[in-house]
Amino acid sequence: MKILALIPSLSMGGAERVLTNLANDWCRRPGWGVRIVTLSDEEASFYTLDERISLIALGLANPSKRAWRAAFANWQRIRAVRTEIEIFQPDVTIGFM
């Protein structure tokens, strides 16, 4: 089974801790692959991740000052996430927002 998890970042926080605990458990199961995609540009996690987990930092978490820039930034995020889904082809995609 292949699982892709999407989260804004892997800094300190409750959702981040839950995701890293789940991902560490999932990757220990035979035949399971785990990829975590973050919107931030940090390619490191505050919590320990198993080396079998693939971590992708999209670097698209920048705030927008204008409505049209926000709409464009959201479109870029959607395209980038969709690309990662197409590349990894997960059985399950989970969002931690």
XYZ file of N, CA, C and O in Angstrom:
388
model
N 0.848 -1.178 0.000
C 0.000 0.000 0.000
C 0.889 1.235 0.000
O 1.880 1.291 0.705
N 0.516 2.217 -0.794
C 1.250 3.478 -0.864
C 0.370 4.580 -0.295
O -0.778 4.737 -0.708
N 0.937 5.335 0.656
C 0.205 6.409 1.322
C 0.934 7.722 1.094
O 2.142 7.814 1.317
N 0.202 8.741 0.668
C 0.726 10.087 0.543
C 0.000 10.956 1.553
O -1.233 10.950 1.603
N 0.757 11.687 2.368
C 0.170 12.594 3.354
C 0.589 14.016 3.026
O 1.756 14.276 2.726
N -0.362 14.926 3.073
C -0.117 16.335 2.773
C -0.320 17.150 4.040
O -1.330 16.993 4.730
N 0.653 18.024 4.341
C 0.591 18.864 5.535
C 1.328 20.169 5.234
O 2.281 20.168 4.440
N 0.907 21.289 5.824
C 1.599 22.553 5.534
C 3.091 22.540 5.883
O 3.913 23.033 5.123
N 3.453 21.973 7.033
C 4.867 21.885 7.420
C 5.023 20.773 8.447
O 4.036 20.242 8.949
N 6.261 20.449 8.763
C 6.537 19.458 9.802
C 7.278 20.102 10.969
O 8.181 19.526 11.549
N 6.879 21.324 11.303
C 7.444 21.985 12.470
C 6.748 21.448 13.719
O 6.025 20.464 13.649
N 6.946 22.089 14.867
C 6.307 21.634 16.105
C 4.790 21.782 15.998
O 4.296 22.782 15.489
N 4.076 20.782 16.488
C 2.630 20.869 16.510
C 1.996 19.501 16.666
O 2.647 18.466 16.461
N 0.721 19.503 17.022
C 0.009 18.257 17.268
C -0.222 17.428 16.023
O 0.018 16.216 16.018
N -0.703 18.054 14.951
C -0.960 17.318 13.708
C 0.349 16.768 13.141
O 0.385 15.649 12.611
N 1.408 17.542 13.271
C 2.711 17.120 12.777
C 3.210 15.890 13.544
O 3.747 14.952 12.954
N 2.994 15.899 14.843
C 3.418 14.755 15.660
C 2.601 13.515 15.330
O 3.138 12.411 15.201
N 1.288 13.686 15.186
C 0.427 12.555 14.835
C 0.843 11.975 13.491
O 0.973 10.762 13.339
N 1.072 12.841 12.513
C 1.467 12.361 11.181
C 2.792 11.610 11.230
O 2.909 10.532 10.636
N 3.788 12.145 11.910
C 5.071 11.456 11.954
C 4.963 10.113 12.678
O 5.580 9.137 12.249
N 4.160 10.049 13.734
C 3.958 8.764 14.425
C 3.278 7.747 13.511
O 3.685 6.586 13.443
N 2.232 8.185 12.799
C 1.539 7.287 11.876
C 2.458 6.847 10.739
O 2.519 5.665 10.399
N 3.168 7.802 10.148
C 4.044 7.486 9.018
C 5.147 6.516 9.435
O 5.471 5.582 8.686
N 5.717 6.729 10.615
C 6.757 5.809 11.101
C 6.207 4.407 11.285
O 6.889 3.422 11.009
N 4.966 4.291 11.728
C 4.336 2.968 11.879
C 4.027 2.352 10.518
O 4.292 1.172 10.294
N 3.468 3.137 9.610
C 3.097 2.614 8.292
C 4.310 2.086 7.532
O 4.236 1.044 6.887
N 5.428 2.804 7.571
C 6.579 2.397 6.756
C 7.227 1.112 7.270
O 7.980 0.482 6.541
N 6.934 0.720 8.480
C 7.480 -0.535 9.026
C 6.720 -1.759 8.521
O 7.178 -2.880 8.675
N 5.564 -1.545 7.942
C 4.759 -2.661 7.442
C 5.289 -3.104 6.084
O 5.563 -2.275 5.214
N 5.431 -4.400 5.893
C 5.969 -4.913 4.615
C 5.120 -4.477 3.415
O 3.892 -4.610 3.430
N 5.775 -3.951 2.405
C 5.089 -3.559 1.181
C 4.434 -2.195 1.223
O 3.773 -1.811 0.264
N 4.602 -1.456 2.307
C 3.984 -0.139 2.426
C 5.009 0.945 2.114
O 6.146 0.892 2.558
N 4.587 1.920 1.343
C 5.422 3.074 1.037
C 4.747 4.333 1.533
O 3.528 4.474 1.425
N 5.525 5.250 2.089
C 4.965 6.482 2.652
C 5.711 7.680 2.081
O 6.945 7.708 2.058
N 4.960 8.655 1.619
C 5.523 9.923 1.159
C 4.770 11.042 1.870
O 3.541 11.064 1.895
N 5.516 11.987 2.441
C 4.938 13.163 3.072
C 5.277 14.360 2.201
O 6.436 14.590 1.863
N 4.258 15.134 1.847
C 4.427 16.330 1.039
C 4.061 17.525 1.902
O 2.970 17.565 2.482
N 4.991 18.489 2.019
C 4.717 19.708 2.768
C 4.679 20.894 1.818
O 5.314 20.883 0.763
N 3.925 21.912 2.209
C 3.882 23.133 1.413
C 5.058 24.042 1.736
O 5.393 24.930 0.955
N 5.702 23.828 2.868
C 6.831 24.672 3.276
C 8.085 24.320 2.479
O 8.097 23.366 1.710
N 9.131 25.094 2.706
C 10.386 24.826 2.004
C 11.387 24.077 2.880
O 12.515 23.840 2.467
N 10.982 23.687 4.070
C 11.863 22.968 4.984
C 11.851 21.481 4.644
O 10.798 20.865 4.621
N 13.020 20.925 4.404
C 13.119 19.502 4.104
C 13.543 18.718 5.336
O 14.186 17.681 5.227
N 13.165 19.227 6.507
C 13.477 18.551 7.765
C 12.222 18.556 8.628
O 11.362 19.415 8.494
N 12.144 17.587 9.502
C 11.010 17.454 10.399
C 11.473 17.708 11.826
O 12.571 17.312 12.215
N 10.631 18.383 12.602
C 10.933 18.571 14.017
C 10.953 17.222 14.723
O 11.768 16.987 15.613
N 10.057 16.327 14.304
C 9.968 14.987 14.886
C 10.753 14.007 14.011
O 10.911 14.201 12.817
N 11.220 12.938 14.617
C 12.040 11.959 13.911
C 11.215 11.181 12.888
O 10.149 10.662 13.210
N 11.734 11.114 11.669
C 11.105 10.343 10.601
C 12.000 9.166 10.237
O 13.221 9.313 10.146
N 11.378 8.026 10.005
C 12.103 6.849 9.540
C 12.730 7.166 8.185
O 12.152 7.889 7.367
N 13.912 6.627 7.927
C 14.621 6.910 6.673
C 13.909 6.373 5.445
O 14.197 6.787 4.323
N 12.958 5.448 5.626
C 12.198 4.907 4.487
C 11.088 5.845 4.020
O 10.488 5.620 2.976
N 10.822 6.898 4.775
C 9.768 7.854 4.419
C 10.344 8.900 3.478
O 11.377 9.505 3.747
N 9.645 9.107 2.377
C 10.053 10.122 1.414
C 9.412 11.451 1.810
O 8.195 11.538 1.963
N 10.223 12.488 1.988
C 9.731 13.811 2.371
C 9.973 14.784 1.232
O 11.106 14.974 0.796
N 8.892 15.387 0.744
C 8.956 16.344 -0.359
C 8.488 17.699 0.161
O 7.371 17.822 0.673
N 9.332 18.716 0.051
C 8.984 20.082 0.445
C 8.755 20.902 -0.823
O 9.673 21.096 -1.613
N 7.531 21.356 -1.024
C 7.188 22.073 -2.252
C 7.642 23.528 -2.248
O 7.809 24.128 -3.306
N 7.810 24.119 -1.072
C 8.227 25.522 -0.987
C 7.179 26.495 -1.487
O 7.507 27.528 -2.061
N 5.904 26.175 -1.254
C 4.810 27.012 -1.756
C 3.922 27.558 -0.641
O 2.743 27.823 -0.856
N 4.476 27.774 0.537
C 3.667 28.238 1.673
C 3.746 29.739 1.886
O 3.393 30.243 2.940
N 4.185 30.474 0.908
C 4.341 31.920 1.053
C 2.990 32.629 1.127
O 2.089 32.324 0.344
N 2.842 33.588 2.049
C 1.587 34.344 2.128
C 1.439 35.287 0.940
O 2.433 35.742 0.355
N 0.198 35.593 0.600
C -0.091 36.498 -0.517
C -0.745 37.762 0.022
O -1.608 37.701 0.892
N -0.347 38.905 -0.527
C -0.889 40.187 -0.066
C -2.112 40.630 -0.859
O -2.871 41.459 -0.392
N -2.304 40.081 -2.025
C -3.432 40.491 -2.870
C -4.254 39.275 -3.241
O -3.741 38.157 -3.328
N -5.525 39.498 -3.492
C -6.453 38.408 -3.788
C -6.044 37.645 -5.043
O -6.084 36.411 -5.065
N -5.658 38.342 -6.086
C -5.296 37.634 -7.323
C -4.021 36.833 -7.146
O -3.861 35.765 -7.721
N -3.089 37.335 -6.311
C -1.877 36.563 -6.036
C -2.193 35.322 -5.195
O -1.599 34.266 -5.386
N -3.142 35.468 -4.269
C -3.562 34.332 -3.445
C -4.207 33.257 -4.321
O -3.939 32.060 -4.147
N -5.040 33.679 -5.256
C -5.685 32.729 -6.163
C -4.632 32.011 -7.021
O -4.692 30.788 -7.199
N -3.668 32.766 -7.517
C -2.606 32.166 -8.323
C -1.754 31.210 -7.486
O -1.390 30.126 -7.941
N -1.439 31.598 -6.248
C -0.651 30.739 -5.356
C -1.398 29.444 -5.058
O -0.792 28.361 -5.020
N -2.708 29.530 -4.852
C -3.502 28.321 -4.623
C -3.490 27.418 -5.847
O -3.405 26.199 -5.728
N -3.584 28.013 -7.018
C -3.524 27.235 -8.253
C -2.171 26.517 -8.365
O -2.117 25.333 -8.727
N -1.079 27.213 -8.018
C 0.249 26.590 -8.052
C 0.334 25.428 -7.059
O 0.916 24.390 -7.374
N -0.232 25.609 -5.868
C -0.214 24.544 -4.867
C -0.979 23.317 -5.357
O -0.515 22.183 -5.207
N -2.139 23.550 -5.927
C -2.964 22.443 -6.426
C -2.215 21.678 -7.515
O -2.172 20.450 -7.520
N -1.595 22.407 -8.437
C -0.832 21.747 -9.519
C 0.340 20.947 -8.977
O 0.599 19.828 -9.410
N 1.052 21.504 -8.001
C 2.224 20.819 -7.435
C 1.810 19.558 -6.684
O 2.441 18.508 -6.822
N 0.732 19.651 -5.906
C 0.248 18.475 -5.167
C -0.252 17.418 -6.142
O 0.024 16.230 -5.995
N -0.979 17.855 -7.149
C -1.477 16.915 -8.149
C -0.323 16.200 -8.861
O -0.387 14.995 -9.117
N 0.732 16.924 -9.161
C 1.909 16.321 -9.788
C 2.522 15.261 -8.886
O 2.876 14.172 -9.354
N 2.650 15.560 -7.592
C 3.201 14.576 -6.654
C 2.317 13.336 -6.570
O 2.821 12.217 -6.479
N 1.013 13.535 -6.609
C 0.084 12.390 -6.592
C 0.262 11.557 -7.853
O 0.294 10.323 -7.798
N 0.388 12.201 -8.999
C 0.576 11.469 -10.251
C 1.902 10.717 -10.276
O 1.979 9.601 -10.793
N 2.948 11.299 -9.709
C 4.256 10.646 -9.687
C 4.245 9.446 -8.752
O 4.682 8.350 -9.118
N 3.749 9.638 -7.522
C 3.802 8.589 -6.496
C 2.704 7.538 -6.686
O 2.870 6.389 -6.325
N 1.576 7.923 -7.247
C 0.412 7.059 -7.466
C 0.011 6.311 -6.192
O 0.032 5.075 -6.146
N -0.377 7.058 -5.154
C -0.720 6.412 -3.881
C -2.070 5.707 -3.944
O -2.934 6.044 -4.756
N -2.226 4.719 -3.061
C -3.532 4.080 -2.881
C -4.425 4.960 -2.022
O -5.640 4.945 -2.165
N -3.800 5.708 -1.107
C -4.530 6.578 -0.193
C -3.803 7.915 -0.098
O -2.573 7.964 0.002
N -4.563 9.001 -0.128
C -4.007 10.338 0.081
C -4.728 10.943 1.278
O -5.954 10.962 1.325
N -3.944 11.440 2.250
C -4.519 11.985 3.484
C -4.024 13.420 3.644
O -2.830 13.688 3.519
N -4.942 14.333 3.953
C -4.580 15.711 4.203
C -4.626 16.038 5.683
O -5.609 15.745 6.345
N -3.556 16.615 6.188
C -3.474 17.092 7.571
C -3.396 18.615 7.490
O -2.334 19.173 7.333
N -4.526 19.267 7.565
C -4.542 20.723 7.424
C -5.012 21.416 8.676
O -5.862 21.056 9.342
